[in-house]
Short mmCIF file of C-alpha atoms in Angstrom, two decimals:
data_model
loop_
_atom_site.label_atom_id
_atom_site.label_comp_id
_atom_site.label_asym_id
_atom_site.label_seq_id
_atom_site.Cartn_x
_atom_site.Cartn_y
_atom_site.Cartn_z
CA UNK A 62 30.89 -2.02 3.00
CA UNK A 63 27.68 -0.67 3.98
CA UNK A 64 24.53 -2.09 2.47
CA UNK A 65 22.93 -0.02 -0.76
CA UNK A 66 19.60 1.24 0.13
CA UNK A 67 17.04 2.39 -2.50
CA UNK A 68 16.84 5.97 -3.16
CA UNK A 69 13.77 7.93 -2.07
CA UNK A 70 12.29 7.91 -5.37
CA UNK A 71 12.59 4.06 -5.82
CA UNK A 72 11.41 3.65 -2.30
CA UNK A 73 8.22 5.76 -3.33
CA UNK A 74 7.64 3.63 -6.28
CA UNK A 75 7.78 0.43 -4.30
CA UNK A 76 5.33 1.74 -1.75
CA UNK A 77 3.00 2.67 -4.71
CA UNK A 78 3.31 -0.92 -6.10
CA UNK A 79 2.76 -2.51 -2.77
CA UNK A 80 -0.29 -0.33 -1.86
CA UNK A 81 -1.83 -0.51 -5.47
CA UNK A 82 -1.35 -4.22 -5.17
CA UNK A 83 -3.49 -4.70 -1.89
CA UNK A 84 -6.07 -2.29 -3.30
CA UNK A 85 -6.40 -4.45 -6.31
CA UNK A 86 -7.81 -7.15 -4.36
CA UNK A 87 -9.97 -5.12 -2.37
CA UNK A 88 -13.22 -6.36 -3.99
CA UNK A 89 -12.26 -9.92 -3.64
CA UNK A 90 -11.37 -9.43 0.00
CA UNK A 91 -14.46 -7.74 0.93
CA UNK A 92 -16.78 -10.08 -1.31
CA UNK A 93 -14.94 -13.15 -0.22
CA UNK A 94 -15.59 -12.29 3.50
CA UNK A 95 -19.29 -11.22 3.01
CA UNK A 96 -21.07 -13.56 5.30
CA UNK A 97 -24.54 -12.90 6.69
CA UNK A 98 -26.70 -14.79 8.94
CA UNK A 99 -30.31 -15.23 7.23
CA UNK A 100 -33.21 -16.58 9.15
CA UNK A 101 -36.38 -18.31 7.86
CA UNK A 102 -39.84 -17.66 9.45
CA UNK A 103 -42.92 -19.53 8.79
CA UNK A 104 -45.78 -16.95 8.60
CA UNK A 105 -49.63 -17.13 7.81
CA UNK A 106 -50.99 -14.55 5.36
CA UNK A 107 -51.84 -11.43 7.53
CA UNK A 108 -49.15 -12.33 10.10
CA UNK A 109 -46.16 -10.20 10.72
CA UNK A 110 -46.86 -7.52 7.94
CA UNK A 111 -43.83 -5.43 9.07
CA UNK A 112 -41.37 -8.44 8.58
CA UNK A 113 -43.27 -9.16 5.16
CA UNK A 114 -42.78 -5.87 3.78
CA UNK A 115 -39.17 -5.54 4.94
CA UNK A 116 -38.25 -8.76 3.18
CA UNK A 117 -40.25 -8.46 -0.09
CA UNK A 118 -39.56 -5.76 -2.91
CA UNK A 119 -43.58 -6.15 -3.99
CA UNK A 120 -45.19 -4.69 -0.76
CA UNK A 121 -44.30 -1.38 0.56
CA UNK A 122 -45.09 -0.33 4.15
CA UNK A 123 -46.96 2.58 3.86
CA UNK A 124 -47.19 3.10 7.74
CA UNK A 125 -43.49 3.41 7.70
CA UNK A 126 -43.31 5.73 4.80
CA UNK A 127 -45.68 8.27 6.40
CA UNK A 128 -44.08 8.06 9.78
CA UNK A 129 -42.54 11.15 9.62
CA UNK A 130 -45.47 12.91 7.42
CA UNK A 131 -47.73 15.27 9.60
CA UNK A 132 -51.25 13.92 10.21
CA UNK A 133 -52.97 16.81 8.19
CA UNK A 134 -50.94 15.96 5.07
CA UNK A 135 -52.34 12.22 5.21
CA UNK A 136 -55.80 12.82 4.42
CA UNK A 137 -55.58 11.77 0.71
CA UNK A 138 -54.45 8.39 2.02
CA UNK A 139 -57.01 7.91 4.31
CA UNK A 140 -59.77 8.83 1.85
CA UNK A 141 -58.11 6.48 -0.62
CA UNK A 142 -58.03 3.52 2.04
CA UNK A 143 -61.80 4.29 3.02
CA UNK A 144 -63.35 4.84 -0.53
CA UNK A 145 -60.86 2.93 -2.77
CA UNK A 146 -59.48 6.20 -4.68
CA UNK A 147 -58.53 9.77 -4.24
CA UNK A 148 -58.24 12.09 -7.03
CA UNK A 149 -56.82 15.66 -6.28
CA UNK A 150 -54.09 17.68 -5.37
CA UNK A 151 -51.26 16.38 -2.90
CA UNK A 152 -49.46 18.21 -0.49
CA UNK A 153 -45.55 18.64 -1.42
CA UNK A 154 -44.95 16.86 1.95
CA UNK A 155 -47.12 13.99 0.85
CA UNK A 156 -46.14 13.90 -2.70
CA UNK A 157 -42.47 13.55 -2.19
CA UNK A 158 -43.09 10.54 0.02
CA UNK A 159 -44.94 8.30 -2.19
CA UNK A 160 -44.25 9.38 -5.39
CA UNK A 161 -41.65 6.81 -5.95
CA UNK A 162 -43.88 3.71 -4.76
CA UNK A 163 -44.18 1.22 -7.63
CA UNK A 164 -45.01 -1.76 -5.79
CA UNK A 165 -48.36 -3.39 -6.61
CA UNK A 166 -49.45 -3.76 -2.94
CA UNK A 167 -49.14 -1.54 0.24
CA UNK A 168 -49.57 -2.51 3.96
CA UNK A 169 -51.55 0.18 5.74
CA UNK A 170 -52.93 0.08 9.17
CA UNK A 171 -52.60 -3.56 9.51
CA UNK A 172 -54.40 -4.20 6.16
CA UNK A 173 -53.12 -4.75 2.53
CA UNK A 174 -54.18 -2.88 -0.54
CA UNK A 175 -53.55 -3.06 -4.29
CA UNK A 176 -51.98 0.16 -5.04
CA UNK A 177 -51.45 2.45 -8.03
CA UNK A 178 -50.54 5.98 -8.12
CA UNK A 179 -51.05 8.31 -11.31
CA UNK A 180 -49.56 11.80 -11.32
CA UNK A 181 -49.93 14.37 -13.91
CA UNK A 182 -47.00 16.16 -15.18
CA UNK A 183 -44.81 18.24 -12.91
CA UNK A 184 -47.89 19.03 -10.64
CA UNK A 185 -48.94 17.67 -7.25
CA UNK A 186 -52.39 16.51 -9.06
CA UNK A 187 -52.49 12.81 -8.57
CA UNK A 188 -54.99 9.82 -8.46
CA UNK A 189 -54.41 7.25 -5.75
CA UNK A 190 -56.09 3.74 -5.72
CA UNK A 191 -55.97 1.63 -2.76
CA UNK A 192 -58.45 -1.53 -3.16
CA UNK A 193 -58.20 -3.58 0.06
CA UNK A 194 -56.97 -7.09 -0.73
CA UNK A 195 -57.15 -10.25 1.54
CA UNK A 196 -53.52 -11.45 2.70
CA UNK A 197 -54.08 -14.73 1.10
CA UNK A 198 -54.19 -13.12 -2.50
CA UNK A 199 -51.18 -10.88 -1.72
CA UNK A 200 -49.06 -13.79 -0.45
CA UNK A 201 -49.96 -16.03 -3.32
CA UNK A 202 -49.08 -13.26 -5.85
CA UNK A 203 -45.58 -12.29 -4.08
CA UNK A 204 -44.42 -15.41 -2.88
CA UNK A 205 -41.83 -17.32 -5.14
CA UNK A 206 -41.55 -21.07 -4.97
CA UNK A 207 -38.61 -22.25 -2.70
CA UNK A 208 -37.67 -24.94 -5.53
CA UNK A 209 -36.66 -21.81 -7.89
CA UNK A 210 -34.64 -20.10 -4.93
CA UNK A 211 -30.81 -19.85 -4.44
CA UNK A 212 -29.28 -22.67 -2.46
CA UNK A 213 -28.57 -20.25 0.62
CA UNK A 214 -32.31 -19.33 0.50
CA UNK A 215 -33.49 -23.24 0.43
CA UNK A 216 -30.65 -24.00 3.35
CA UNK A 217 -32.25 -21.32 5.43
CA UNK A 218 -35.83 -22.67 4.95
CA UNK A 219 -34.70 -26.19 5.75
CA UNK A 220 -32.68 -25.56 8.91
CA UNK A 221 -34.14 -22.17 10.05
CA UNK A 222 -30.97 -20.28 9.70
CA UNK A 223 -28.01 -20.12 7.13
CA UNK A 224 -24.63 -18.15 7.14
CA UNK A 225 -23.03 -17.38 4.01
CA UNK A 226 -22.85 -14.87 0.97
CA UNK A 227 -25.39 -12.20 0.69
CA UNK A 228 -28.90 -13.93 -0.20
CA UNK A 229 -32.08 -12.60 -1.54
CA UNK A 230 -34.60 -11.72 1.00
CA UNK A 231 -38.06 -12.29 0.33
CA UNK A 232 -41.32 -14.32 0.61
CA UNK A 233 -41.15 -18.01 -0.37
CA UNK A 234 -43.83 -20.79 -0.78
CA UNK A 235 -43.33 -24.39 -0.25
CA UNK A 236 -45.97 -27.11 0.11
CA UNK A 237 -48.64 -24.47 1.24
CA UNK A 238 -46.44 -22.85 3.88
CA UNK A 239 -45.11 -19.35 3.48
CA UNK A 240 -41.59 -18.43 4.71
CA UNK A 241 -40.17 -14.83 5.13
CA UNK A 242 -36.12 -15.16 4.56
CA UNK A 243 -34.40 -11.99 6.00
CA UNK A 244 -31.25 -11.07 7.50
CA UNK A 245 -30.97 -11.81 11.09
CA UNK A 246 -29.25 -8.26 11.69
CA UNK A 247 -30.12 -5.61 9.03
CA UNK A 248 -27.49 -3.36 10.18
CA UNK A 249 -24.88 -6.13 9.45
CA UNK A 250 -26.28 -6.47 6.21
CA UNK A 251 -26.00 -2.65 5.42
CA UNK A 252 -22.34 -2.47 6.67
CA UNK A 253 -21.36 -5.54 4.47
CA UNK A 254 -23.00 -4.33 1.54
CA UNK A 255 -21.23 -0.84 1.87
CA UNK A 256 -17.81 -2.96 2.42
CA UNK A 257 -18.31 -4.67 -0.81
CA UNK A 258 -19.02 -1.43 -2.53
CA UNK A 259 -16.02 0.27 -1.25
CA UNK A 260 -14.07 -2.79 -2.42
CA UNK A 261 -15.62 -2.42 -5.72
CA UNK A 262 -14.52 0.85 -6.18
CA UNK A 263 -10.84 0.46 -4.67
CA UNK A 264 -10.08 -2.49 -7.06
CA UNK A 265 -9.49 -0.46 -10.39
CA UNK A 266 -7.97 2.35 -8.20
CA UNK A 267 -5.14 -0.20 -7.07
CA UNK A 268 -4.74 -1.26 -10.56
CA UNK A 269 -4.12 1.90 -11.67
CA UNK A 270 -1.59 2.51 -9.03
CA UNK A 271 0.12 -0.54 -9.84
CA UNK A 272 0.49 0.50 -13.70
CA UNK A 273 1.87 4.04 -12.42
CA UNK A 274 4.27 2.07 -10.30
CA UNK A 275 5.38 -0.76 -12.88
CA UNK A 276 5.73 2.31 -15.49
CA UNK A 277 7.97 4.31 -13.42
CA UNK A 278 9.93 1.64 -12.07
CA UNK A 279 10.60 0.21 -15.60
CA UNK A 280 11.87 3.59 -16.62
CA UNK A 281 13.95 4.19 -13.74
CA UNK A 282 16.04 1.01 -14.43
CA UNK A 283 15.96 1.17 -18.08
CA UNK A 284 18.32 4.07 -17.91
CA UNK A 285 19.88 6.38 -15.18
CA UNK A 286 17.14 8.71 -13.91
CA UNK A 287 19.17 10.87 -11.76
CA UNK A 288 18.90 14.01 -14.23
CA UNK A 289 16.21 12.43 -16.39
CA UNK A 290 12.93 14.27 -16.43
CA UNK A 291 9.55 12.29 -16.77
CA UNK A 292 8.07 13.58 -19.99
CA UNK A 293 4.73 13.74 -21.20
CA UNK A 294 5.22 10.98 -23.86
CA UNK A 295 6.47 8.76 -20.97
CA UNK A 296 3.81 9.40 -18.80
CA UNK A 297 1.09 8.74 -21.27
CA UNK A 298 2.92 5.52 -22.08
CA UNK A 299 2.84 4.70 -18.12
CA UNK A 300 -1.01 5.47 -18.17
CA UNK A 301 -1.67 3.32 -21.28
CA UNK A 302 -0.14 0.31 -19.06
CA UNK A 303 -3.39 0.36 -17.30
CA UNK A 304 -5.10 -1.21 -20.12
CA UNK A 305 -3.35 -4.40 -20.46
CA UNK A 306 -2.96 -4.60 -16.43
CA UNK A 307 -7.05 -4.27 -16.41
CA UNK A 308 -7.36 -6.85 -19.08
CA UNK A 309 -5.31 -9.38 -17.31
CA UNK A 310 -6.87 -8.74 -14.06
CA UNK A 311 -10.46 -8.95 -15.42
CA UNK A 312 -9.51 -12.46 -17.24
CA UNK A 313 -7.75 -13.82 -14.25
CA UNK A 314 -9.57 -12.72 -11.10
CA UNK A 315 -13.14 -11.76 -12.11
CA UNK A 316 -16.23 -13.25 -13.95
CA UNK A 317 -14.72 -12.15 -17.13
CA UNK A 318 -18.28 -10.66 -18.58
CA UNK A 319 -17.89 -8.59 -21.59
CA UNK A 320 -18.78 -5.25 -19.80
CA UNK A 321 -15.93 -5.67 -17.42
CA UNK A 322 -13.45 -5.75 -20.05
CA UNK A 323 -14.55 -2.17 -21.10
CA UNK A 324 -15.59 -0.69 -17.61
CA UNK A 325 -12.25 -1.93 -15.99
CA UNK A 326 -9.92 -0.62 -18.34
CA UNK A 327 -11.71 2.61 -18.67
CA UNK A 328 -11.87 3.25 -15.11
CA UNK A 329 -8.20 2.08 -14.39
CA UNK A 330 -7.01 4.10 -17.28
CA UNK A 331 -8.58 7.28 -15.72
CA UNK A 332 -6.81 6.78 -12.35
CA UNK A 333 -3.74 6.35 -14.15
CA UNK A 334 -3.79 9.32 -16.31
CA UNK A 335 -3.33 11.39 -13.22
CA UNK A 336 0.38 10.98 -13.68
CA UNK A 337 0.20 12.81 -17.02
CA UNK A 338 -1.68 15.45 -15.36
CA UNK A 339 1.01 15.75 -12.83
CA UNK A 340 3.86 16.06 -15.80
CA UNK A 341 1.60 18.77 -17.52
CA UNK A 342 1.15 20.76 -14.21
CA UNK A 343 4.91 20.51 -13.69
CA UNK A 344 5.54 22.01 -16.99
CA UNK A 345 2.74 24.31 -16.73
CA UNK A 346 1.19 23.29 -19.97
CA UNK A 347 -2.27 24.57 -18.80
CA UNK A 348 -4.32 24.22 -22.24
CA UNK A 349 -3.05 20.76 -22.72
CA UNK A 350 -3.91 19.82 -19.24
CA UNK A 351 -7.67 21.09 -19.67
CA UNK A 352 -7.82 19.31 -23.05
CA UNK A 353 -6.52 16.01 -21.70
CA UNK A 354 -9.16 16.14 -18.69
CA UNK A 355 -11.94 16.82 -20.82
CA UNK A 356 -11.03 14.21 -23.34
CA UNK A 357 -10.32 11.38 -20.96
CA UNK A 358 -13.68 12.13 -18.95
CA UNK A 359 -15.60 12.19 -22.13
CA UNK A 360 -13.98 8.98 -23.67
CA UNK A 361 -14.56 7.21 -20.26
CA UNK A 362 -18.11 8.21 -20.16
CA UNK A 363 -18.78 7.15 -23.81
CA UNK A 364 -17.07 3.80 -23.26
CA UNK A 365 -18.94 2.97 -20.02
CA UNK A 366 -22.31 4.29 -21.71
CA UNK A 367 -21.67 2.06 -24.82
CA UNK A 368 -21.70 -1.25 -22.89
CA UNK A 369 -24.04 -0.22 -19.91
CA UNK A 370 -26.41 1.67 -22.03
CA UNK A 371 -28.38 4.55 -20.51
CA UNK A 372 -27.42 3.65 -16.99
CA UNK A 373 -23.73 4.19 -18.16
CA UNK A 374 -24.72 7.92 -18.46
CA UNK A 375 -24.76 7.76 -14.48
CA UNK A 376 -22.09 5.37 -13.77
CA UNK A 377 -19.72 6.92 -16.54
CA UNK A 378 -19.36 10.47 -15.01
CA UNK A 379 -19.21 8.69 -11.54
CA UNK A 380 -16.28 6.57 -12.75
CA UNK A 381 -14.58 9.80 -14.00
CA UNK A 382 -15.32 11.76 -10.60
CA UNK A 383 -13.91 8.84 -8.56
CA UNK A 384 -11.01 8.65 -11.16
CA UNK A 385 -10.01 12.09 -10.69
CA UNK A 386 -10.17 11.91 -6.97
CA UNK A 387 -8.16 8.80 -6.66
CA UNK A 388 -5.76 10.03 -9.30
CA UNK A 389 -4.44 12.51 -7.07
CA UNK A 390 -1.64 10.08 -6.16
CA UNK A 391 -0.44 9.38 -9.47
CA UNK A 392 -0.56 13.08 -10.11
CA UNK A 393 1.85 13.52 -7.19
CA UNK A 394 4.09 11.21 -8.44
CA UNK A 395 3.90 12.69 -12.15
CA UNK A 396 4.74 16.27 -10.73
CA UNK A 397 7.39 14.95 -8.67
CA UNK A 398 9.01 13.00 -11.24
CA UNK A 399 8.84 15.72 -13.69
CA UNK A 400 11.01 17.81 -11.58
CA UNK A 401 15.12 17.34 -11.93
CA UNK A 402 15.85 15.05 -8.94
CA UNK A 403 18.95 15.64 -6.70
CA UNK A 404 21.96 13.78 -7.37
CA UNK A 405 21.61 9.99 -5.88
CA UNK A 406 24.39 7.58 -5.12
CA UNK A 407 24.41 5.10 -7.97
CA UNK A 408 22.74 1.76 -7.10
#
């Protein structure tokens, strides 16, 4: 008696479940493995200005900003540094480089300056104020007490280095001594941050896939499906399964912040809704497909914006875009299972 192997459709569902389950823990895998070596270096005011500007968010390295700007366009900066202020027109090449500098201090030609930039409407007219400031004033204003820093920062200052989760770089002060805490390898930090971000994106994708896989598997074993079509009603029920899965996943494996209980289900449902789009496409119900796509996109954006505020107007459409892109996989399953399957041996 030959062993009974799962049908092609059943094997495809199991593959979706396994893949979705792995992706569901992508963020935890990347965040849990986020280890960066940080080093703490004692500095005197005025020393290592480049290192200080890279570590702190309150001082901008103006020399680095202007490194790709031709010399003829830098005259307003030279005037402001020499006289304390410049009031006039900026070239577009300079304006685009400095318009987003909002730090209170800049480092330029080896000196520190108190910095303010005032622009006028949509024009390139601006007032630049650069008041030279002694490094001690800058360090006193910018540095944070070590006692208020994270344990990772405190360990780095006590031992010289620390290896662990992502810590906050910066300039710190303890007993009159200043320390710059920064990653030993900034390229490694960038790679680590990127991997954590990718893991954060893939987690709701995986849970959406799990919802589709469980829904299809449930219908498949609820009754024979050799000649059963995946209907729109069944596809909607499968996509809706993403909501309880997202809620359970958030409660068990994440911090459980109120916003995650909204953004998680919204993101995962839009991924799972690809199965509905697949069925509608197979049935050539184009108007309903367009209506569903617009409706799901608007609802997702509204839900995310409601909990995140104005920033949700950016992250909402971003979640919709990523959901539609990654929803191609559920779309394929919906389209496939909406077709009449060839006769399969009884299982």
